[in-house]
Amino acid sequence: VSTRSAASHEFEDLNGNADRLIDRVRQGNRRDLARALSYVEYGGAMAQAIGRAAWANASGAHLVGITGAPGAGKSTLTSALIKEERLAGDVVTVLAIDPSSPFSGGAILGDRIRMMDHALDDGVFIRSMAARGHLGGLSLAAPQALRVMDASSPSRIILETVGVGQTEIEIAGAADTVVVVVNPGWGDDVQANKAGLLEIADIFVINKADREGVSRCKRDLEQMLDLNAELLDGWRPPIICTVAVNGEGVSELDAVIRRHEDHLRDSGRLVKRRSARVKSELEKIIALTLTQRALLFAGGRDFQLALDRVLAHEIDLYSAAELLVSQATPD
Ligand SMILES: Nc1nc2c(ncn2[C@@H]2O[C@H](COP(=O)(O)OP(=O)(O)OP(=O)(O)O)[C@@H](O)[C@H]2O)c(=O)[nH]1
Ligand SMILES: [Mg+2]
């Protein structure tokens, strides 16, 4: 009995601490926002407690995902967008997902430098995240981090991910407004198509429009949209040309993002999109929870026993899984 009450006391303490932390985040304390995000990145019980407190204090800020090939200019564009939004008096929060590749060190450093313009601005919060320790990886850590940011009531949250790899594309694709960044030049449009970026785009940006091949790139994108017209759900993704390094076209992009936001709200699609996002995350969490439980049941002994039986061809994999899950979740 005494261990149980000690454990529940510890649990209450954790929740109390998380509540207090999120309360300070809500009041706009940036250091506490940074701390809360570190907990989330690290994972574990405190991350969960913080996620719970953040969800209870959701502000529903508009989430803009910016994705595209490495080096397409996503960070430069984000920085230029922030400038635009700050002029409008908006408070902006940015989550940049660091690719897990060990070769990305230079890119991460580059991001930090490119967004340095806003380092001293109180209305801008920028965080990059790797989520190495988080159980369930990036696909569960990113939404948890976004919830914490959301609790700070920004006018907008920008999420930058590199458009390579299933997980990164999925994360960006779940945003309210998805901006896909391509560059002029032969074959870029085909790349966007191949990588599955076409299906998730609400807005296309042809960045580096100071280079050759812009009209060709635009024509190819239009053609792809024509071919996939049946996928469009009352919104044909506009194509915006930008030169992120000097801000050209960025106010137009900002206006189109706002137009898409209005479109989502007016058509009821915002609620649908967000529900789908929560549903898919909940399914992932259930899968992870069940997996953990089945693997760890009886200290992992049952899993080893079942595995041995599978390897001896006594039972098949599905039966073993069914057995382990039902043992671990008694009704
Ligand atoms: N010429 C030209 N260069 C640009 C433009 N926008 C960005 N760049 C340059 O392109 C390079 C990559 O820009 P980033 O903003 O780091 O691109 P990114 O997509 O964030 O890159 P990763 O995060 O590494 O995938 C930098 O050297 C930028 O200065 C543009 O409009 N025109
Ligand atoms: Mg970047």
mmCIF file of C-alpha atoms and ligand atoms in Angstrom:
data_model
loop_
_atom_site.group_PDB
_atom_site.id
_atom_site.type_symbol
_atom_site.label_atom_id
_atom_site.label_comp_id
_atom_site.label_asym_id
_atom_site.label_seq_id
_atom_site.Cartn_x
_atom_site.Cartn_y
_atom_site.Cartn_z
ATOM 1 C CA VAL A 1 0.000 0.000 0.000
ATOM 2 C CA SER A 2 2.771 2.402 0.917
ATOM 3 C CA THR A 3 4.545 1.994 -2.438
ATOM 4 C CA ARG A 4 1.301 2.670 -4.261
ATOM 5 C CA SER A 5 0.624 5.900 -2.397
ATOM 6 C CA ALA A 6 4.225 6.968 -2.919
ATOM 7 C CA ALA A 7 3.844 6.306 -6.617
ATOM 8 C CA SER A 8 0.563 8.190 -6.881
ATOM 9 C CA HIS A 9 2.075 11.063 -4.915
ATOM 10 C CA GLU A 10 4.947 11.208 -7.374
ATOM 11 C CA PHE A 11 2.440 11.169 -10.227
ATOM 12 C CA GLU A 12 0.483 14.076 -8.756
ATOM 13 C CA ASP A 13 3.717 15.961 -8.315
ATOM 14 C CA LEU A 14 4.593 15.396 -11.963
ATOM 15 C CA ASN A 15 1.193 16.593 -13.117
ATOM 16 C CA GLY A 16 1.347 19.569 -10.798
ATOM 17 C CA ASN A 17 4.752 20.536 -12.126
ATOM 18 C CA ALA A 18 3.550 20.158 -15.703
ATOM 19 C CA ASP A 19 0.474 22.284 -14.986
ATOM 20 C CA ARG A 20 2.589 25.043 -13.479
ATOM 21 C CA LEU A 21 5.060 24.907 -16.351
ATOM 22 C CA ILE A 22 2.327 25.135 -18.997
ATOM 23 C CA ASP A 23 0.714 27.929 -17.042
ATOM 24 C CA ARG A 24 3.908 29.951 -17.385
ATOM 25 C CA VAL A 25 4.078 28.997 -21.076
ATOM 26 C CA ARG A 26 0.547 30.378 -21.497
ATOM 27 C CA GLN A 27 1.634 33.621 -19.947
ATOM 28 C CA GLY A 28 4.244 33.945 -22.652
ATOM 29 C CA ASN A 29 7.358 32.881 -20.772
ATOM 30 C CA ARG A 30 9.750 31.835 -23.518
ATOM 31 C CA ARG A 31 12.300 30.196 -21.248
ATOM 32 C CA ASP A 32 9.627 27.934 -19.873
ATOM 33 C CA LEU A 33 8.427 27.181 -23.396
ATOM 34 C CA ALA A 34 11.976 26.122 -24.238
ATOM 35 C CA ARG A 35 12.127 23.983 -21.083
ATOM 36 C CA ALA A 36 8.797 22.317 -21.808
ATOM 37 C CA LEU A 37 9.974 21.502 -25.330
ATOM 38 C CA SER A 38 13.175 19.969 -23.981
ATOM 39 C CA TYR A 39 11.118 17.654 -21.781
ATOM 40 C CA VAL A 40 9.000 16.679 -24.768
ATOM 41 C CA GLU A 41 12.070 16.023 -26.879
ATOM 42 C CA TYR A 42 13.496 13.839 -24.143
ATOM 43 C CA GLY A 43 10.271 11.835 -23.804
ATOM 44 C CA GLY A 44 9.045 9.864 -20.793
ATOM 45 C CA ALA A 45 6.567 10.578 -18.023
ATOM 46 C CA MET A 46 7.197 14.325 -17.777
ATOM 47 C CA ALA A 47 6.733 14.679 -21.552
ATOM 48 C CA GLN A 48 3.349 12.987 -21.214
ATOM 49 C CA ALA A 49 2.304 15.150 -18.293
ATOM 50 C CA ILE A 50 3.280 18.281 -20.228
ATOM 51 C CA GLY A 51 1.391 17.077 -23.288
ATOM 52 C CA ARG A 52 -1.711 16.561 -21.162
ATOM 53 C CA ALA A 53 -1.480 20.035 -19.649
ATOM 54 C CA ALA A 54 -0.851 21.598 -23.075
ATOM 55 C CA TRP A 55 -3.837 19.846 -24.662
ATOM 56 C CA ALA A 56 -6.074 21.116 -21.885
ATOM 57 C CA ASN A 57 -4.881 24.625 -22.770
ATOM 58 C CA ALA A 58 -5.002 24.422 -26.565
ATOM 59 C CA SER A 59 -5.354 27.752 -28.353
ATOM 60 C CA GLY A 60 -5.946 26.311 -31.829
ATOM 61 C CA ALA A 61 -3.287 28.379 -33.604
ATOM 62 C CA HIS A 62 -3.089 27.933 -37.354
ATOM 63 C CA LEU A 63 -0.386 25.419 -38.289
ATOM 64 C CA VAL A 64 1.543 25.998 -41.499
ATOM 65 C CA GLY A 65 3.777 23.165 -42.731
ATOM 66 C CA ILE A 66 6.643 24.088 -45.024
ATOM 67 C CA THR A 67 8.335 21.235 -46.816
ATOM 68 C CA GLY A 68 10.409 20.539 -49.916
ATOM 69 C CA ALA A 69 13.725 19.152 -51.056
ATOM 70 C CA PRO A 70 16.884 19.805 -49.023
ATOM 71 C CA GLY A 71 18.216 23.278 -49.769
ATOM 72 C CA ALA A 72 15.045 24.459 -51.534
ATOM 73 C CA GLY A 73 15.057 27.553 -49.332
ATOM 74 C CA LYS A 74 12.530 26.551 -46.667
ATOM 75 C CA SER A 75 14.362 28.222 -43.778
ATOM 76 C CA THR A 76 15.081 31.396 -45.742
ATOM 77 C CA LEU A 77 11.419 31.516 -46.737
ATOM 78 C CA THR A 78 10.309 30.909 -43.156
ATOM 79 C CA SER A 79 12.502 33.739 -41.989
ATOM 80 C CA ALA A 80 11.056 36.049 -44.654
ATOM 81 C CA LEU A 81 7.517 34.984 -43.720
ATOM 82 C CA ILE A 82 8.204 35.760 -40.073
ATOM 83 C CA LYS A 83 9.252 39.264 -41.070
ATOM 84 C CA GLU A 84 5.939 39.661 -42.913
ATOM 85 C CA GLU A 85 3.912 38.383 -39.990
ATOM 86 C CA ARG A 86 5.734 40.529 -37.479
ATOM 87 C CA LEU A 87 4.806 43.582 -39.561
ATOM 88 C CA ALA A 88 1.198 42.513 -39.142
ATOM 89 C CA GLY A 89 1.803 42.277 -35.384
ATOM 90 C CA ASP A 90 1.491 38.501 -35.258
ATOM 91 C CA VAL A 91 3.335 36.338 -32.758
ATOM 92 C CA VAL A 92 5.051 33.462 -34.532
ATOM 93 C CA THR A 93 6.419 30.161 -33.344
ATOM 94 C CA VAL A 94 8.588 27.933 -35.542
ATOM 95 C CA LEU A 95 9.407 24.266 -35.140
ATOM 96 C CA ALA A 96 12.147 23.078 -37.482
ATOM 97 C CA ILE A 97 12.513 19.329 -37.585
ATOM 98 C CA ASP A 98 16.153 18.345 -37.832
ATOM 99 C CA PRO A 99 16.659 15.501 -40.223
ATOM 100 C CA SER A 100 17.962 12.511 -38.297
ATOM 101 C CA SER A 101 20.812 12.080 -40.753
ATOM 102 C CA PRO A 102 24.242 12.493 -39.183
ATOM 103 C CA PHE A 103 25.230 14.525 -42.246
ATOM 104 C CA SER A 104 22.803 17.314 -41.477
ATOM 105 C CA GLY A 105 25.032 19.210 -39.033
ATOM 106 C CA GLY A 106 25.805 21.911 -41.563
ATOM 107 C CA ALA A 107 22.184 22.375 -42.505
ATOM 108 C CA ILE A 108 21.102 22.762 -38.894
ATOM 109 C CA LEU A 109 23.777 25.327 -38.231
ATOM 110 C CA GLY A 110 22.709 27.075 -41.426
ATOM 111 C CA ASP A 111 19.093 27.199 -40.231
ATOM 112 C CA ARG A 112 20.111 28.814 -36.979
ATOM 113 C CA ILE A 113 22.120 31.466 -38.770
ATOM 114 C CA ARG A 114 19.421 32.188 -41.335
ATOM 115 C CA MET A 115 16.826 32.702 -38.629
ATOM 116 C CA MET A 116 19.212 34.772 -36.510
ATOM 117 C CA ASP A 117 17.493 37.934 -37.781
ATOM 118 C CA HIS A 118 14.728 37.244 -35.307
ATOM 119 C CA ALA A 119 16.852 36.166 -32.351
ATOM 120 C CA LEU A 120 16.167 39.310 -30.350
ATOM 121 C CA ASP A 121 12.497 39.612 -31.243
ATOM 122 C CA ASP A 122 10.134 38.739 -28.380
ATOM 123 C CA GLY A 123 7.328 37.932 -30.793
ATOM 124 C CA VAL A 124 9.265 35.118 -32.437
ATOM 125 C CA PHE A 125 10.144 31.743 -30.989
ATOM 126 C CA ILE A 126 12.227 29.319 -33.021
ATOM 127 C CA ARG A 127 13.110 25.808 -32.006
ATOM 128 C CA SER A 128 14.693 22.938 -33.868
ATOM 129 C CA MET A 129 14.096 19.420 -32.724
ATOM 130 C CA ALA A 130 15.551 15.989 -33.277
ATOM 131 C CA ALA A 131 13.489 13.774 -30.938
ATOM 132 C CA ARG A 132 16.071 11.052 -30.616
ATOM 133 C CA GLY A 133 14.988 9.858 -27.182
ATOM 134 C CA HIS A 134 11.272 10.016 -27.783
ATOM 135 C CA LEU A 135 9.446 6.710 -27.884
ATOM 136 C CA GLY A 136 7.571 6.484 -31.168
ATOM 137 C CA GLY A 137 10.071 8.817 -32.816
ATOM 138 C CA LEU A 138 9.425 12.032 -34.605
ATOM 139 C CA SER A 139 5.895 11.220 -35.707
ATOM 140 C CA LEU A 140 4.771 11.304 -32.067
ATOM 141 C CA ALA A 141 7.265 13.812 -30.684
ATOM 142 C CA ALA A 142 6.513 16.519 -33.275
ATOM 143 C CA PRO A 143 2.763 16.781 -32.583
ATOM 144 C CA GLN A 144 3.458 16.791 -28.853
ATOM 145 C CA ALA A 145 5.911 19.684 -29.308
ATOM 146 C CA LEU A 146 3.396 21.509 -31.510
ATOM 147 C CA ARG A 147 0.785 21.198 -28.764
ATOM 148 C CA VAL A 148 3.157 22.782 -26.269
ATOM 149 C CA MET A 149 3.820 25.642 -28.698
ATOM 150 C CA ASP A 150 0.081 25.970 -29.300
ATOM 151 C CA ALA A 151 -0.523 26.457 -25.570
ATOM 152 C CA SER A 152 1.519 29.664 -25.788
ATOM 153 C CA SER A 153 -1.227 31.103 -28.076
ATOM 154 C CA PRO A 154 0.882 32.208 -31.048
ATOM 155 C CA SER A 155 -0.924 33.723 -34.025
ATOM 156 C CA ARG A 156 0.649 31.082 -36.195
ATOM 157 C CA ILE A 157 2.925 28.058 -35.910
ATOM 158 C CA ILE A 158 5.295 27.264 -38.771
ATOM 159 C CA LEU A 159 6.624 23.731 -39.059
ATOM 160 C CA GLU A 160 9.628 23.165 -41.323
ATOM 161 C CA THR A 161 10.490 19.634 -42.410
ATOM 162 C CA VAL A 162 12.645 18.333 -45.225
ATOM 163 C CA GLY A 163 10.448 16.696 -47.835
ATOM 164 C CA VAL A 164 12.292 13.429 -47.939
ATOM 165 C CA GLY A 165 11.289 10.317 -46.068
ATOM 166 C CA GLN A 166 7.834 9.102 -45.177
ATOM 167 C CA THR A 167 7.826 10.460 -41.643
ATOM 168 C CA GLU A 168 8.871 14.016 -42.490
ATOM 169 C CA ILE A 169 6.367 14.238 -45.347
ATOM 170 C CA GLU A 170 3.636 12.829 -43.144
ATOM 171 C CA ILE A 171 4.376 15.310 -40.376
ATOM 172 C CA ALA A 172 4.289 18.323 -42.700
ATOM 173 C CA GLY A 173 1.315 16.917 -44.605
ATOM 174 C CA ALA A 174 -0.768 16.912 -41.447
ATOM 175 C CA ALA A 175 -0.518 20.709 -41.053
ATOM 176 C CA ASP A 176 -3.556 22.953 -41.575
ATOM 177 C CA THR A 177 -1.911 24.624 -44.557
ATOM 178 C CA VAL A 178 0.826 22.748 -46.401
ATOM 179 C CA VAL A 179 3.326 24.765 -48.417
ATOM 180 C CA VAL A 180 5.505 22.740 -50.799
ATOM 181 C CA VAL A 181 8.678 24.521 -51.918
ATOM 182 C CA VAL A 182 10.249 23.640 -55.263
ATOM 183 C CA ASN A 183 12.951 25.337 -57.336
ATOM 184 C CA PRO A 184 13.028 26.150 -61.031
ATOM 185 C CA GLY A 185 15.096 23.807 -63.083
ATOM 186 C CA TRP A 186 14.591 20.744 -65.083
ATOM 187 C CA GLY A 187 12.812 17.883 -63.326
ATOM 188 C CA ASP A 188 12.002 19.558 -60.032
ATOM 189 C CA ASP A 189 8.298 19.177 -60.607
ATOM 190 C CA VAL A 190 8.742 15.481 -61.276
ATOM 191 C CA GLN A 191 10.639 15.259 -57.996
ATOM 192 C CA ALA A 192 7.749 16.835 -56.129
ATOM 193 C CA ASN A 193 5.442 14.343 -57.757
ATOM 194 C CA LYS A 194 7.605 11.339 -56.997
ATOM 195 C CA ALA A 195 8.181 12.236 -53.384
ATOM 196 C CA GLY A 196 4.433 12.348 -52.782
ATOM 197 C CA LEU A 197 4.562 16.098 -52.237
ATOM 198 C CA LEU A 198 1.947 16.816 -54.888
ATOM 199 C CA GLU A 199 -0.854 15.207 -52.919
ATOM 200 C CA ILE A 200 -0.176 17.129 -49.749
ATOM 201 C CA ALA A 201 0.354 20.615 -51.224
ATOM 202 C CA ASP A 202 -2.181 23.367 -50.503
ATOM 203 C CA ILE A 203 0.185 25.969 -51.896
ATOM 204 C CA PHE A 204 3.169 25.595 -54.204
ATOM 205 C CA VAL A 205 6.101 27.955 -53.921
ATOM 206 C CA ILE A 206 8.633 28.208 -56.713
ATOM 207 C CA ASN A 207 11.485 29.644 -54.683
ATOM 208 C CA LYS A 208 14.758 30.873 -56.178
ATOM 209 C CA ALA A 209 12.651 32.491 -58.869
ATOM 210 C CA ASP A 210 15.701 34.623 -59.632
ATOM 211 C CA ARG A 211 16.991 31.574 -61.488
ATOM 212 C CA GLU A 212 16.170 30.353 -64.929
ATOM 213 C CA GLY A 213 13.289 28.023 -65.730
ATOM 214 C CA VAL A 214 10.509 29.581 -63.648
ATOM 215 C CA SER A 215 7.832 29.629 -66.344
ATOM 216 C CA ARG A 216 8.634 26.068 -67.359
ATOM 217 C CA CYS A 217 8.425 24.950 -63.734
ATOM 218 C CA LYS A 218 5.117 26.772 -63.287
ATOM 219 C CA ARG A 219 3.697 25.240 -66.464
ATOM 220 C CA ASP A 220 4.695 21.757 -65.351
ATOM 221 C CA LEU A 221 3.098 22.227 -61.945
ATOM 222 C CA GLU A 222 -0.116 23.526 -63.522
ATOM 223 C CA GLN A 223 -0.137 20.514 -65.787
ATOM 224 C CA MET A 224 0.291 18.146 -62.861
ATOM 225 C CA LEU A 225 -2.588 19.863 -61.092
ATOM 226 C CA ASP A 226 -4.739 19.509 -64.229
ATOM 227 C CA LEU A 227 -3.970 15.811 -64.383
ATOM 228 C CA ASN A 228 -4.849 15.349 -60.735
ATOM 229 C CA ALA A 229 -7.854 17.660 -60.738
ATOM 230 C CA GLU A 230 -10.027 14.969 -59.150
ATOM 231 C CA LEU A 231 -7.835 15.073 -56.036
ATOM 232 C CA LEU A 232 -8.540 18.749 -55.481
ATOM 233 C CA ASP A 233 -11.173 19.268 -52.856
ATOM 234 C CA GLY A 234 -12.602 22.694 -53.629
ATOM 235 C CA TRP A 235 -9.159 24.318 -53.535
ATOM 236 C CA ARG A 236 -6.699 24.424 -56.389
ATOM 237 C CA PRO A 237 -3.216 24.984 -54.938
ATOM 238 C CA PRO A 238 -1.993 28.416 -56.053
ATOM 239 C CA ILE A 239 1.561 28.622 -57.356
ATOM 240 C CA ILE A 240 3.578 31.504 -55.896
ATOM 241 C CA CYS A 241 6.997 32.572 -57.154
ATOM 242 C CA THR A 242 9.398 33.852 -54.503
ATOM 243 C CA VAL A 243 12.956 34.995 -54.062
ATOM 244 C CA ALA A 244 13.276 34.266 -50.363
ATOM 245 C CA VAL A 245 16.708 35.889 -50.040
ATOM 246 C CA ASN A 246 15.282 39.332 -50.845
ATOM 247 C CA GLY A 247 11.680 38.813 -49.795
ATOM 248 C CA GLU A 248 10.205 39.020 -53.276
ATOM 249 C CA GLY A 249 6.780 37.342 -53.464
ATOM 250 C CA VAL A 250 6.679 36.643 -49.742
ATOM 251 C CA SER A 251 3.828 39.028 -48.926
ATOM 252 C CA GLU A 252 1.825 37.335 -51.666
ATOM 253 C CA LEU A 253 2.584 33.972 -50.065
ATOM 254 C CA ASP A 254 1.484 35.298 -46.701
ATOM 255 C CA ALA A 255 -1.777 36.538 -48.228
ATOM 256 C CA VAL A 256 -2.423 33.167 -49.886
ATOM 257 C CA ILE A 257 -1.776 31.343 -46.609
ATOM 258 C CA ARG A 258 -4.380 33.587 -44.946
ATOM 259 C CA ARG A 259 -6.784 32.954 -47.828
ATOM 260 C CA HIS A 260 -6.346 29.199 -47.380
ATOM 261 C CA GLU A 261 -6.941 29.548 -43.658
ATOM 262 C CA ASP A 262 -10.236 31.361 -44.369
ATOM 263 C CA HIS A 263 -11.171 28.742 -46.943
ATOM 264 C CA LEU A 264 -10.581 25.946 -44.415
ATOM 265 C CA ARG A 265 -12.657 27.669 -41.740
ATOM 266 C CA ASP A 266 -15.522 28.682 -44.032
ATOM 267 C CA SER A 267 -15.820 25.262 -45.655
ATOM 268 C CA GLY A 268 -15.636 23.306 -42.406
ATOM 269 C CA ARG A 269 -12.505 21.569 -43.636
ATOM 270 C CA LEU A 270 -10.379 22.882 -40.786
ATOM 271 C CA VAL A 271 -12.316 20.862 -38.240
ATOM 272 C CA LYS A 272 -12.193 17.790 -40.493
ATOM 273 C CA ARG A 273 -8.485 18.133 -41.106
ATOM 274 C CA ARG A 274 -7.698 18.541 -37.428
ATOM 275 C CA SER A 275 -9.922 15.621 -36.460
ATOM 276 C CA ALA A 276 -8.139 13.423 -38.988
ATOM 277 C CA ARG A 277 -4.799 14.521 -37.546
ATOM 278 C CA VAL A 278 -5.831 13.658 -33.995
ATOM 279 C CA LYS A 279 -7.352 10.355 -35.102
ATOM 280 C CA SER A 280 -4.205 9.246 -36.869
ATOM 281 C CA GLU A 281 -2.038 10.232 -33.918
ATOM 282 C CA LEU A 282 -4.315 8.452 -31.468
ATOM 283 C CA GLU A 283 -4.083 5.291 -33.566
ATOM 284 C CA LYS A 284 -0.297 5.503 -33.481
ATOM 285 C CA ILE A 285 -0.278 5.977 -29.733
ATOM 286 C CA ILE A 286 -2.564 2.974 -29.257
ATOM 287 C CA ALA A 287 -0.290 0.839 -31.432
ATOM 288 C CA LEU A 288 2.758 1.968 -29.486
ATOM 289 C CA THR A 289 1.064 1.443 -26.117
ATOM 290 C CA LEU A 290 -0.066 -2.064 -27.035
ATOM 291 C CA THR A 291 3.343 -2.942 -28.434
ATOM 292 C CA GLN A 292 5.111 -1.747 -25.297
ATOM 293 C CA ARG A 293 2.692 -3.619 -23.101
ATOM 294 C CA ALA A 294 2.921 -6.871 -25.046
ATOM 295 C CA LEU A 295 6.704 -6.705 -25.189
ATOM 296 C CA LEU A 296 7.163 -5.915 -21.524
ATOM 297 C CA PHE A 297 4.434 -8.117 -20.059
ATOM 298 C CA ALA A 298 5.876 -10.421 -17.386
ATOM 299 C CA GLY A 299 9.193 -8.674 -17.737
ATOM 300 C CA GLY A 300 9.464 -9.670 -21.382
ATOM 301 C CA ARG A 301 9.476 -13.388 -20.527
ATOM 302 C CA ASP A 302 6.212 -14.100 -22.320
ATOM 303 C CA PHE A 303 7.451 -12.358 -25.424
ATOM 304 C CA GLN A 304 10.590 -14.503 -25.450
ATOM 305 C CA LEU A 305 8.513 -17.653 -24.938
ATOM 306 C CA ALA A 306 6.169 -16.731 -27.771
ATOM 307 C CA LEU A 307 9.100 -15.830 -30.007
ATOM 308 C CA ASP A 308 10.741 -19.198 -29.308
ATOM 309 C CA ARG A 309 7.500 -20.961 -30.238
ATOM 310 C CA VAL A 310 7.233 -18.963 -33.441
ATOM 311 C CA LEU A 311 10.824 -19.764 -34.359
ATOM 312 C CA ALA A 312 10.141 -23.451 -33.697
ATOM 313 C CA HIS A 313 7.147 -23.188 -36.103
ATOM 314 C CA GLU A 314 4.788 -24.265 -33.327
ATOM 315 C CA ILE A 315 2.629 -21.184 -33.775
ATOM 316 C CA ASP A 316 2.489 -18.494 -36.446
ATOM 317 C CA LEU A 317 3.304 -14.814 -35.988
ATOM 318 C CA TYR A 318 -0.292 -13.539 -35.974
ATOM 319 C CA SER A 319 -1.365 -16.061 -33.345
ATOM 320 C CA ALA A 320 1.641 -15.142 -31.211
ATOM 321 C CA ALA A 321 0.829 -11.429 -31.494
ATOM 322 C CA GLU A 322 -2.829 -12.050 -30.648
ATOM 323 C CA LEU A 323 -1.794 -14.116 -27.622
ATOM 324 C CA LEU A 324 0.658 -11.521 -26.314
ATOM 325 C CA VAL A 325 -1.695 -8.592 -26.770
ATOM 326 C CA SER A 326 -4.611 -10.352 -25.096
ATOM 327 C CA GLN A 327 -2.406 -11.486 -22.188
ATOM 328 C CA ALA A 328 -1.102 -7.982 -21.711
ATOM 329 C CA THR A 329 -4.544 -6.349 -21.823
ATOM 330 C CA PRO A 330 -6.800 -8.405 -19.536
ATOM 331 C CA ASP A 331 -10.482 -7.462 -19.696
HETATM 332 N N1 LIG B 1 19.378 32.441 -55.453
HETATM 333 C C1 LIG B 1 18.594 32.175 -54.431
HETATM 334 N N2 LIG B 1 19.079 31.478 -53.386
HETATM 335 C C2 LIG B 1 18.261 31.212 -52.366
HETATM 336 C C3 LIG B 1 16.914 31.643 -52.334
HETATM 337 N N3 LIG B 1 16.351 31.213 -51.192
HETATM 338 C C4 LIG B 1 17.294 30.545 -50.514
HETATM 339 N N4 LIG B 1 18.463 30.544 -51.210
HETATM 340 C C5 LIG B 1 19.734 29.927 -50.809
HETATM 341 O O1 LIG B 1 19.600 28.526 -50.834
HETATM 342 C C6 LIG B 1 20.378 27.936 -49.804
HETATM 343 C C7 LIG B 1 19.530 27.008 -48.958
HETATM 344 O O2 LIG B 1 18.572 27.770 -48.271
HETATM 345 P P1 LIG B 1 17.837 27.233 -46.952
HETATM 346 O O3 LIG B 1 16.838 28.254 -46.570
HETATM 347 O O4 LIG B 1 18.806 26.792 -45.935
HETATM 348 O O5 LIG B 1 17.123 25.956 -47.535
HETATM 349 P P2 LIG B 1 16.345 24.810 -46.722
HETATM 350 O O6 LIG B 1 15.319 24.299 -47.649
HETATM 351 O O7 LIG B 1 15.893 25.324 -45.409
HETATM 352 O O8 LIG B 1 17.497 23.754 -46.514
HETATM 353 P P3 LIG B 1 17.478 22.453 -45.556
HETATM 354 O O9 LIG B 1 16.796 22.839 -44.271
HETATM 355 O O10 LIG B 1 18.919 22.133 -45.382
HETATM 356 O O11 LIG B 1 16.742 21.394 -46.304
HETATM 357 C C8 LIG B 1 20.992 29.071 -49.027
HETATM 358 O O12 LIG B 1 22.300 29.272 -49.482
HETATM 359 C C9 LIG B 1 20.110 30.247 -49.373
HETATM 360 O O13 LIG B 1 20.768 31.471 -49.291
HETATM 361 C C10 LIG B 1 16.430 32.387 -53.464
HETATM 362 O O14 LIG B 1 15.267 32.778 -53.545
HETATM 363 N N5 LIG B 1 17.306 32.611 -54.463
HETATM 364 MG MG MG B 2 16.178 24.525 -43.427
#
